[in-house]
Amino acid sequence: MSRPVTATLDLSALRNNLQIARQAAPNSRVWSVVKANAYGHGIDRVWSALGGTDGFALLNVEEAILLRERGWKGPILMLEGFFHAGDLELFDKYRLTTSLHSNWQVKALANARLNAPLDIYLKVNSGMNRLGFTPERVHSIWQQLRAIPNVGQLTLMAHFADAEQPEGIVEPLARIEQAAEGLDCARSLSNSAATMWHPEAHFDWVRPGIILYGASPSGQWCDIANSGLRPVMTLRSEIIGIQNLKAGDAVGYGSRYRASGEQRIGIVACGYADGYPRHAPTGTPVHVDGVMTSTIGAISMDMIAVDLTPCPHAGIGSPVELWGNEVKIDDVASAAGTVGYELMCALAPRVPVVTV
């Protein structure tokens, strides 16, 4: 029999979460962000559950081609645009909307031989200083693009660095307004946090990502606990070993944990080689045999030790949820000093994935 660790994807939760995003921005169209292989969930597994979206947004052209080959005929937005001038042949063939954030891309687009114009998302640097044109340059670039036959519909695009904060979009939005002055343009600005919490930034298209998969853009589950969003991924395993400790007995590599008295612990078939965070400390929540308890000691490559004091009836084969409906991925990530995004994307290829 195979090792018991599995990841289950609830496709009904994906559909639910897309609907929650629509309700949050009822007057906007939705780009469902499926970059990083749908945040580790697998585009091929989940895209059909998001088929009610208005468009998909991602990074890799291979994933865009996969969507086309699976039958998606709607818009696909390439969030970082094309990386080489030669990529435009594929963008043309598969009718991909591209972002533009650099001078060389503008020139490459002007010189390309295309069968039909491509829709363009012109990216504004809202102060995050990753990609995009500064606000004072946007107007001239916009006019330059308007004169290029290869350019179809133009949309202004930006991103927010601090949208999970109540005042986090005030300054960036002012920069975007400066860039858009005098332009009659559609806009796509809102990530997950802005979609949920900043309706003044919704405009024409919103771009929810992490909320589609049922985690919080702030990294704190409490911030979305009453939103109706549901976790999509559940990581499960079983107890494969039991140890009965005496006072002073150590657990795991580095002997980071020592029992203060008699203690019964379980060994779970899951570890950092499966995608569980290696730096999760003693006390990270875990659900064992229907009861909430916690990890103890260092996380091993293939195993995790858990405290069975709250669940004395647990034994070999007892079910364990590492994250999912009972243990929120945000809470595991927070304990480990990271974010739920990373845990989703870090799910290892060796973990079997089941969709329901």
CSV table of N, CA and C in Angstrom, one decimal, residues 103-234:
chain,number,residue,atom,x,y,z
A,103,ASN,N,10.8,49.4,-22.1
A,103,ASN,CA,10.9,50.0,-23.4
A,103,ASN,C,11.2,49.0,-24.5
A,104,TRP,N,12.1,48.0,-24.2
A,104,TRP,CA,12.4,47.0,-25.2
A,104,TRP,C,11.2,46.2,-25.6
A,105,GLN,N,10.2,46.0,-24.7
A,105,GLN,CA,9.0,45.3,-25.1
A,105,GLN,C,8.2,46.1,-26.1
A,106,VAL,N,8.1,47.4,-25.9
A,106,VAL,CA,7.4,48.3,-26.8
A,106,VAL,C,8.0,48.2,-28.2
A,107,LYS,N,9.3,48.3,-28.2
A,107,LYS,CA,10.0,48.2,-29.5
A,107,LYS,C,9.8,46.9,-30.2
A,108,ALA,N,9.9,45.8,-29.4
A,108,ALA,CA,9.7,44.5,-30.0
A,108,ALA,C,8.3,44.3,-30.6
A,109,LEU,N,7.3,44.8,-29.9
A,109,LEU,CA,5.9,44.7,-30.3
A,109,LEU,C,5.8,45.5,-31.6
A,110,ALA,N,6.4,46.7,-31.7
A,110,ALA,CA,6.3,47.5,-32.9
A,110,ALA,C,6.9,46.8,-34.1
A,111,ASN,N,7.9,46.0,-33.9
A,111,ASN,CA,8.6,45.4,-35.0
A,111,ASN,C,8.1,44.0,-35.4
A,112,ALA,N,7.2,43.5,-34.5
A,112,ALA,CA,6.8,42.1,-34.8
A,112,ALA,C,5.8,42.0,-36.0
A,113,ARG,N,5.8,40.8,-36.6
A,113,ARG,CA,4.9,40.5,-37.6
A,113,ARG,C,3.8,39.6,-37.1
A,114,LEU,N,2.7,40.2,-36.9
A,114,LEU,CA,1.5,39.5,-36.2
A,114,LEU,C,0.4,39.4,-37.2
A,115,ASN,N,-0.4,38.3,-37.0
A,115,ASN,CA,-1.6,38.1,-37.8
A,115,ASN,C,-2.7,39.1,-37.4
A,116,ALA,N,-2.7,39.5,-36.2
A,116,ALA,CA,-3.7,40.5,-35.7
A,116,ALA,C,-3.2,41.2,-34.5
A,117,PRO,N,-3.7,42.3,-34.2
A,117,PRO,CA,-3.2,43.1,-33.0
A,117,PRO,C,-3.4,42.3,-31.7
A,118,LEU,N,-2.5,42.5,-30.7
A,118,LEU,CA,-2.7,41.9,-29.4
A,118,LEU,C,-3.2,43.0,-28.4
A,119,ASP,N,-4.1,42.6,-27.5
A,119,ASP,CA,-4.5,43.4,-26.4
A,119,ASP,C,-3.3,43.6,-25.4
A,120,ILE,N,-3.2,44.8,-24.9
A,120,ILE,CA,-2.1,45.2,-24.1
A,120,ILE,C,-2.5,45.7,-22.7
A,121,TYR,N,-1.8,45.3,-21.7
A,121,TYR,CA,-1.9,45.8,-20.4
A,121,TYR,C,-0.6,46.6,-20.1
A,122,LEU,N,-0.7,47.9,-20.1
A,122,LEU,CA,0.4,48.8,-19.8
A,122,LEU,C,0.6,48.9,-18.3
A,123,LYS,N,1.8,48.5,-17.8
A,123,LYS,CA,2.0,48.5,-16.4
A,123,LYS,C,2.6,49.7,-15.8
A,124,VAL,N,1.9,50.2,-14.8
A,124,VAL,CA,2.4,51.4,-14.1
A,124,VAL,C,3.2,51.0,-12.8
A,125,ASN,N,4.3,51.6,-12.6
A,125,ASN,CA,5.0,51.4,-11.3
A,125,ASN,C,4.3,52.2,-10.2
A,126,SER,N,3.6,51.6,-9.4
A,126,SER,CA,2.8,52.3,-8.4
A,126,SER,C,3.6,52.6,-7.1
A,127,GLY,N,4.9,52.3,-7.1
A,127,GLY,CA,5.7,52.6,-6.0
A,127,GLY,C,6.3,51.3,-5.4
A,128,MET,N,5.9,50.2,-6.0
A,128,MET,CA,6.5,48.9,-5.5
A,128,MET,C,7.9,48.7,-6.1
A,129,ASN,N,8.2,49.3,-7.2
A,129,ASN,CA,9.5,49.2,-7.8
A,129,ASN,C,9.9,47.8,-8.2
A,130,ARG,N,9.0,47.1,-8.8
A,130,ARG,CA,9.3,45.8,-9.4
A,130,ARG,C,9.3,46.0,-10.9
A,131,LEU,N,8.1,46.1,-11.5
A,131,LEU,CA,8.0,46.3,-13.0
A,131,LEU,C,7.1,47.5,-13.2
A,132,GLY,N,7.2,48.1,-14.4
A,132,GLY,CA,6.3,49.1,-14.8
A,132,GLY,C,7.0,50.4,-15.1
A,133,PHE,N,6.3,51.3,-15.8
A,133,PHE,CA,6.7,52.6,-16.1
A,133,PHE,C,6.3,53.6,-15.0
A,134,THR,N,7.2,54.6,-14.7
A,134,THR,CA,6.8,55.6,-13.8
A,134,THR,C,5.6,56.4,-14.3
A,135,PRO,N,4.8,57.0,-13.4
A,135,PRO,CA,3.6,57.7,-13.8
A,135,PRO,C,3.9,58.8,-14.8
A,136,GLU,N,5.0,59.5,-14.7
A,136,GLU,CA,5.2,60.6,-15.6
A,136,GLU,C,5.6,60.1,-17.0
A,137,ARG,N,5.9,58.9,-17.2
A,137,ARG,CA,6.2,58.3,-18.5
A,137,ARG,C,5.0,57.7,-19.2
A,138,VAL,N,4.0,57.4,-18.4
A,138,VAL,CA,2.9,56.6,-18.9
A,138,VAL,C,2.2,57.2,-20.1
A,139,HIS,N,1.9,58.5,-20.0
A,139,HIS,CA,1.2,59.2,-21.1
A,139,HIS,C,1.9,59.1,-22.4
A,140,SER,N,3.2,59.3,-22.5
A,140,SER,CA,3.9,59.3,-23.7
A,140,SER,C,4.0,57.8,-24.3
A,141,ILE,N,4.1,56.9,-23.4
A,141,ILE,CA,4.2,55.5,-23.8
A,141,ILE,C,2.8,55.1,-24.3
A,142,TRP,N,1.8,55.6,-23.7
A,142,TRP,CA,0.4,55.3,-24.2
A,142,TRP,C,0.2,55.8,-25.6
A,143,GLN,N,0.6,57.0,-25.8
A,143,GLN,CA,0.4,57.6,-27.2
A,143,GLN,C,1.3,56.8,-28.2
A,144,GLN,N,2.5,56.4,-27.8
A,144,GLN,CA,3.3,55.7,-28.6
A,144,GLN,C,2.7,54.3,-29.0
A,145,LEU,N,2.1,53.7,-28.1
A,145,LEU,CA,1.4,52.4,-28.3
A,145,LEU,C,0.2,52.6,-29.2
A,146,ARG,N,-0.5,53.7,-29.1
A,146,ARG,CA,-1.7,54.0,-29.9
A,146,ARG,C,-1.4,54.0,-31.4
A,147,ALA,N,-0.1,54.4,-31.7
A,147,ALA,CA,0.3,54.5,-33.1
A,147,ALA,C,0.9,53.2,-33.7
A,148,ILE,N,0.9,52.2,-32.9
A,148,ILE,CA,1.5,50.9,-33.3
A,148,ILE,C,0.4,50.0,-33.8
A,149,PRO,N,0.4,49.5,-35.1
A,149,PRO,CA,-0.7,48.7,-35.6
A,149,PRO,C,-0.9,47.4,-34.9
A,150,ASN,N,0.2,46.9,-34.2
A,150,ASN,CA,0.1,45.6,-33.5
A,150,ASN,C,-0.6,45.7,-32.2
A,151,VAL,N,-1.0,46.9,-31.8
A,151,VAL,CA,-1.7,47.1,-30.5
A,151,VAL,C,-3.2,47.1,-30.7
A,152,GLY,N,-3.9,46.2,-29.9
A,152,GLY,CA,-5.3,46.2,-29.9
A,152,GLY,C,-5.9,47.1,-28.7
A,153,GLN,N,-6.7,46.5,-27.9
A,153,GLN,CA,-7.2,47.3,-26.7
A,153,GLN,C,-6.1,47.5,-25.7
A,154,LEU,N,-6.2,48.7,-25.1
A,154,LEU,CA,-5.2,49.1,-24.1
A,154,LEU,C,-5.8,49.2,-22.8
A,155,THR,N,-5.2,48.6,-21.8
A,155,THR,CA,-5.7,48.7,-20.4
A,155,THR,C,-4.5,49.1,-19.5
A,156,LEU,N,-4.8,50.0,-18.5
A,156,LEU,CA,-3.8,50.4,-17.6
A,156,LEU,C,-3.8,49.4,-16.4
A,157,MET,N,-2.6,48.9,-16.0
A,157,MET,CA,-2.4,47.9,-15.0
A,157,MET,C,-1.5,48.4,-14.0
A,158,ALA,N,-1.7,48.0,-12.7
A,158,ALA,CA,-0.8,48.2,-11.6
A,158,ALA,C,-1.0,47.2,-10.6
A,159,HIS,N,-0.1,47.2,-9.6
A,159,HIS,CA,-0.1,46.3,-8.5
A,159,HIS,C,0.1,47.0,-7.2
A,160,PHE,N,-0.5,46.5,-6.1
A,160,PHE,CA,-0.3,47.1,-4.8
A,160,PHE,C,0.6,46.2,-3.9
A,161,ALA,N,1.5,46.9,-3.2
A,161,ALA,CA,2.4,46.2,-2.2
A,161,ALA,C,1.8,46.0,-0.9
A,162,ASP,N,0.8,46.9,-0.5
A,162,ASP,CA,0.4,46.9,0.9
A,162,ASP,C,-1.2,46.9,1.0
A,163,ALA,N,-1.8,46.3,0.1
A,163,ALA,CA,-3.3,46.4,0.0
A,163,ALA,C,-4.0,45.7,1.2
A,164,GLU,N,-3.2,44.9,2.0
A,164,GLU,CA,-3.9,44.3,3.2
A,164,GLU,C,-4.0,45.3,4.3
A,165,GLN,N,-3.3,46.5,4.2
A,165,GLN,CA,-3.4,47.5,5.2
A,165,GLN,C,-4.6,48.5,4.9
A,166,PRO,N,-5.3,49.0,5.9
A,166,PRO,CA,-6.4,49.9,5.6
A,166,PRO,C,-6.0,51.1,4.8
A,167,GLU,N,-4.9,51.7,5.0
A,167,GLU,CA,-4.4,52.9,4.2
A,167,GLU,C,-3.4,52.5,3.1
A,168,GLY,N,-3.3,51.2,2.9
A,168,GLY,CA,-2.2,50.7,2.1
A,168,GLY,C,-2.2,51.1,0.6
A,169,ILE,N,-3.3,51.5,0.1
A,169,ILE,CA,-3.4,51.8,-1.4
A,169,ILE,C,-3.5,53.3,-1.6
A,170,VAL,N,-3.5,54.1,-0.6
A,170,VAL,CA,-3.7,55.6,-0.8
A,170,VAL,C,-2.7,56.2,-1.7
A,171,GLU,N,-1.4,56.0,-1.3
A,171,GLU,CA,-0.3,56.6,-2.1
A,171,GLU,C,-0.2,55.9,-3.4
A,172,PRO,N,-0.2,54.6,-3.5
A,172,PRO,CA,-0.1,54.0,-4.9
A,172,PRO,C,-1.2,54.4,-5.8
A,173,LEU,N,-2.5,54.5,-5.3
A,173,LEU,CA,-3.6,54.9,-6.1
A,173,LEU,C,-3.4,56.4,-6.6
A,174,ALA,N,-2.8,57.2,-5.8
A,174,ALA,CA,-2.5,58.6,-6.2
A,174,ALA,C,-1.5,58.6,-7.4
A,175,ARG,N,-0.5,57.7,-7.3
A,175,ARG,CA,0.4,57.6,-8.4
A,175,ARG,C,-0.3,57.1,-9.7
A,176,ILE,N,-1.2,56.1,-9.5
A,176,ILE,CA,-1.9,55.6,-10.7
A,176,ILE,C,-2.8,56.7,-11.3
A,177,GLU,N,-3.5,57.4,-10.5
A,177,GLU,CA,-4.3,58.5,-11.0
A,177,GLU,C,-3.5,59.5,-11.7
A,178,GLN,N,-2.3,59.8,-11.2
A,178,GLN,CA,-1.3,60.7,-12.0
A,178,GLN,C,-1.0,60.1,-13.3
A,179,ALA,N,-0.7,58.8,-13.4
A,179,ALA,CA,-0.4,58.2,-14.7
A,179,ALA,C,-1.6,58.2,-15.6
A,180,ALA,N,-2.8,58.1,-15.1
A,180,ALA,CA,-4.0,58.0,-16.0
A,180,ALA,C,-4.6,59.3,-16.3
A,181,GLU,N,-4.1,60.4,-15.8
A,181,GLU,CA,-4.7,61.7,-16.1
A,181,GLU,C,-4.7,62.0,-17.6
A,182,GLY,N,-5.9,62.3,-18.1
A,182,GLY,CA,-6.1,62.6,-19.5
A,182,GLY,C,-6.3,61.4,-20.4
A,183,LEU,N,-6.2,60.2,-19.8
A,183,LEU,CA,-6.4,59.0,-20.6
A,183,LEU,C,-7.8,58.4,-20.4
A,184,ASP,N,-8.4,58.0,-21.5
A,184,ASP,CA,-9.7,57.3,-21.4
A,184,ASP,C,-9.4,55.8,-21.5
A,185,CYS,N,-9.2,55.2,-20.3
A,185,CYS,CA,-8.7,53.9,-20.3
A,185,CYS,C,-9.4,53.0,-19.3
A,186,ALA,N,-9.5,51.7,-19.6
A,186,ALA,CA,-9.9,50.7,-18.7
A,186,ALA,C,-8.7,50.4,-17.7
A,187,ARG,N,-9.0,49.9,-16.5
A,187,ARG,CA,-8.0,49.7,-15.5
A,187,ARG,C,-8.1,48.4,-14.9
A,188,SER,N,-7.0,47.8,-14.5
A,188,SER,CA,-6.9,46.5,-13.7
A,188,SER,C,-5.9,46.7,-12.7
A,189,LEU,N,-6.3,46.9,-11.4
A,189,LEU,CA,-5.4,47.3,-10.3
A,189,LEU,C,-5.4,46.3,-9.2
A,190,SER,N,-6.6,45.7,-8.9
A,190,SER,CA,-6.8,45.0,-7.6
A,190,SER,C,-6.3,43.6,-7.6
A,191,ASN,N,-5.4,43.3,-6.6
A,191,ASN,CA,-5.0,41.9,-6.3
A,191,ASN,C,-6.1,41.4,-5.3
A,192,SER,N,-5.8,40.2,-4.7
A,192,SER,CA,-6.8,39.7,-3.7
A,192,SER,C,-7.2,40.6,-2.6
A,193,ALA,N,-6.1,41.2,-2.0
A,193,ALA,CA,-6.4,42.1,-0.8
A,193,ALA,C,-7.3,43.3,-1.3
A,194,ALA,N,-6.9,43.9,-2.4
A,194,ALA,CA,-7.7,45.1,-2.8
A,194,ALA,C,-9.1,44.6,-3.3
A,195,THR,N,-9.2,43.4,-3.9
A,195,THR,CA,-10.5,42.9,-4.3
A,195,THR,C,-11.4,42.8,-3.1
A,196,MET,N,-10.9,42.3,-1.9
A,196,MET,CA,-11.7,42.1,-0.7
A,196,MET,C,-12.0,43.3,0.1
A,197,TRP,N,-11.0,44.2,0.1
A,197,TRP,CA,-11.0,45.3,1.1
A,197,TRP,C,-11.0,46.7,0.6
A,198,HIS,N,-10.8,46.9,-0.7
A,198,HIS,CA,-10.7,48.3,-1.3
A,198,HIS,C,-11.5,48.4,-2.5
A,199,PRO,N,-12.8,48.6,-2.4
A,199,PRO,CA,-13.7,48.7,-3.5
A,199,PRO,C,-13.4,49.9,-4.4
A,200,GLU,N,-12.7,51.0,-3.9
A,200,GLU,CA,-12.4,52.1,-4.7
A,200,GLU,C,-11.3,51.8,-5.7
A,201,ALA,N,-10.7,50.6,-5.6
A,201,ALA,CA,-9.7,50.2,-6.6
A,201,ALA,C,-10.1,49.1,-7.6
A,202,HIS,N,-11.4,48.8,-7.6
A,202,HIS,CA,-11.9,47.7,-8.4
A,202,HIS,C,-11.9,48.0,-9.9
A,203,PHE,N,-12.4,49.1,-10.3
A,203,PHE,CA,-12.4,49.5,-11.7
A,203,PHE,C,-12.9,48.4,-12.6
A,204,ASP,N,-12.3,48.1,-13.8
A,204,ASP,CA,-12.8,47.3,-14.8
A,204,ASP,C,-12.6,45.8,-14.6
A,205,TRP,N,-11.3,45.5,-14.2
A,205,TRP,CA,-10.9,44.1,-13.9
A,205,TRP,C,-10.2,44.0,-12.6
A,206,VAL,N,-10.6,43.0,-11.8
A,206,VAL,CA,-9.9,42.6,-10.6
A,206,VAL,C,-9.1,41.3,-10.9
A,207,ARG,N,-8.0,41.1,-10.1
A,207,ARG,CA,-7.1,40.0,-10.3
A,207,ARG,C,-6.9,39.2,-9.0
A,208,PRO,N,-8.0,38.5,-8.6
A,208,PRO,CA,-7.8,37.7,-7.3
A,208,PRO,C,-6.9,36.5,-7.6
A,209,GLY,N,-6.1,36.2,-6.6
A,209,GLY,CA,-5.2,35.0,-6.6
A,209,GLY,C,-5.4,34.2,-5.4
A,210,ILE,N,-4.7,34.5,-4.3
A,210,ILE,CA,-4.7,33.6,-3.1
A,210,ILE,C,-6.1,33.4,-2.6
A,211,ILE,N,-7.0,34.3,-2.7
A,211,ILE,CA,-8.3,34.1,-2.1
A,211,ILE,C,-9.1,33.0,-2.9
A,212,LEU,N,-8.8,32.8,-4.2
A,212,LEU,CA,-9.4,31.7,-4.9
A,212,LEU,C,-9.1,30.4,-4.3
A,213,TYR,N,-8.0,30.3,-3.6
A,213,TYR,CA,-7.5,29.0,-3.1
A,213,TYR,C,-7.8,28.9,-1.6
A,214,GLY,N,-8.5,29.9,-1.1
A,214,GLY,CA,-9.0,29.8,0.3
A,214,GLY,C,-8.1,30.2,1.4
A,215,ALA,N,-7.1,31.1,1.1
A,215,ALA,CA,-6.2,31.6,2.1
A,215,ALA,C,-6.2,33.1,2.1
A,216,SER,N,-5.7,33.7,3.1
A,216,SER,CA,-5.8,35.1,3.3
A,216,SER,C,-4.6,35.9,2.7
A,217,PRO,N,-4.9,37.0,2.0
A,217,PRO,CA,-3.9,37.8,1.4
A,217,PRO,C,-3.0,38.5,2.5
A,218,SER,N,-3.5,38.6,3.7
A,218,SER,CA,-2.8,39.2,4.8
A,218,SER,C,-1.9,38.1,5.5
A,219,GLY,N,-2.1,36.8,5.2
A,219,GLY,CA,-1.5,35.8,6.0
A,219,GLY,C,-2.1,35.4,7.3
A,220,GLN,N,-3.2,36.1,7.6
A,220,GLN,CA,-4.0,35.8,8.8
A,220,GLN,C,-5.4,35.3,8.5
A,221,TRP,N,-5.7,34.1,8.9
A,221,TRP,CA,-7.0,33.5,8.6
A,221,TRP,C,-8.1,34.3,9.2
A,222,CYS,N,-7.9,34.9,10.4
A,222,CYS,CA,-8.9,35.7,11.0
A,222,CYS,C,-9.4,36.8,10.2
A,223,ASP,N,-8.6,37.3,9.2
A,223,ASP,CA,-9.0,38.4,8.4
A,223,ASP,C,-10.1,38.0,7.3
A,224,ILE,N,-10.2,36.7,7.0
A,224,ILE,CA,-11.1,36.2,6.0
A,224,ILE,C,-12.1,35.2,6.6
A,225,ALA,N,-12.0,35.0,8.0
A,225,ALA,CA,-12.8,33.9,8.6
A,225,ALA,C,-14.3,34.1,8.3
A,226,ASN,N,-14.8,35.3,8.2
A,226,ASN,CA,-16.2,35.5,8.0
A,226,ASN,C,-16.6,35.9,6.6
A,227,SER,N,-15.7,35.6,5.6
A,227,SER,CA,-15.9,36.0,4.2
A,227,SER,C,-16.6,35.0,3.4
A,228,GLY,N,-16.7,33.8,3.9
A,228,GLY,CA,-17.3,32.7,3.1
A,228,GLY,C,-16.3,31.9,2.3
A,229,LEU,N,-15.0,32.4,2.2
A,229,LEU,CA,-14.0,31.7,1.5
A,229,LEU,C,-13.7,30.3,2.2
A,230,ARG,N,-13.4,29.3,1.3
A,230,ARG,CA,-13.2,28.0,1.8
A,230,ARG,C,-11.8,27.5,1.3
A,231,PRO,N,-11.1,26.8,2.2
A,231,PRO,CA,-9.8,26.2,1.7
A,231,PRO,C,-10.0,25.2,0.6
A,232,VAL,N,-9.2,25.2,-0.4
A,232,VAL,CA,-9.3,24.2,-1.5
A,232,VAL,C,-8.4,23.0,-1.2
A,233,MET,N,-7.2,23.2,-0.7
A,233,MET,CA,-6.2,22.1,-0.5
A,233,MET,C,-6.2,21.6,0.9
A,234,THR,N,-6.4,20.3,1.1
A,234,THR,CA,-6.2,19.7,2.4
A,234,THR,C,-5.1,18.7,2.3
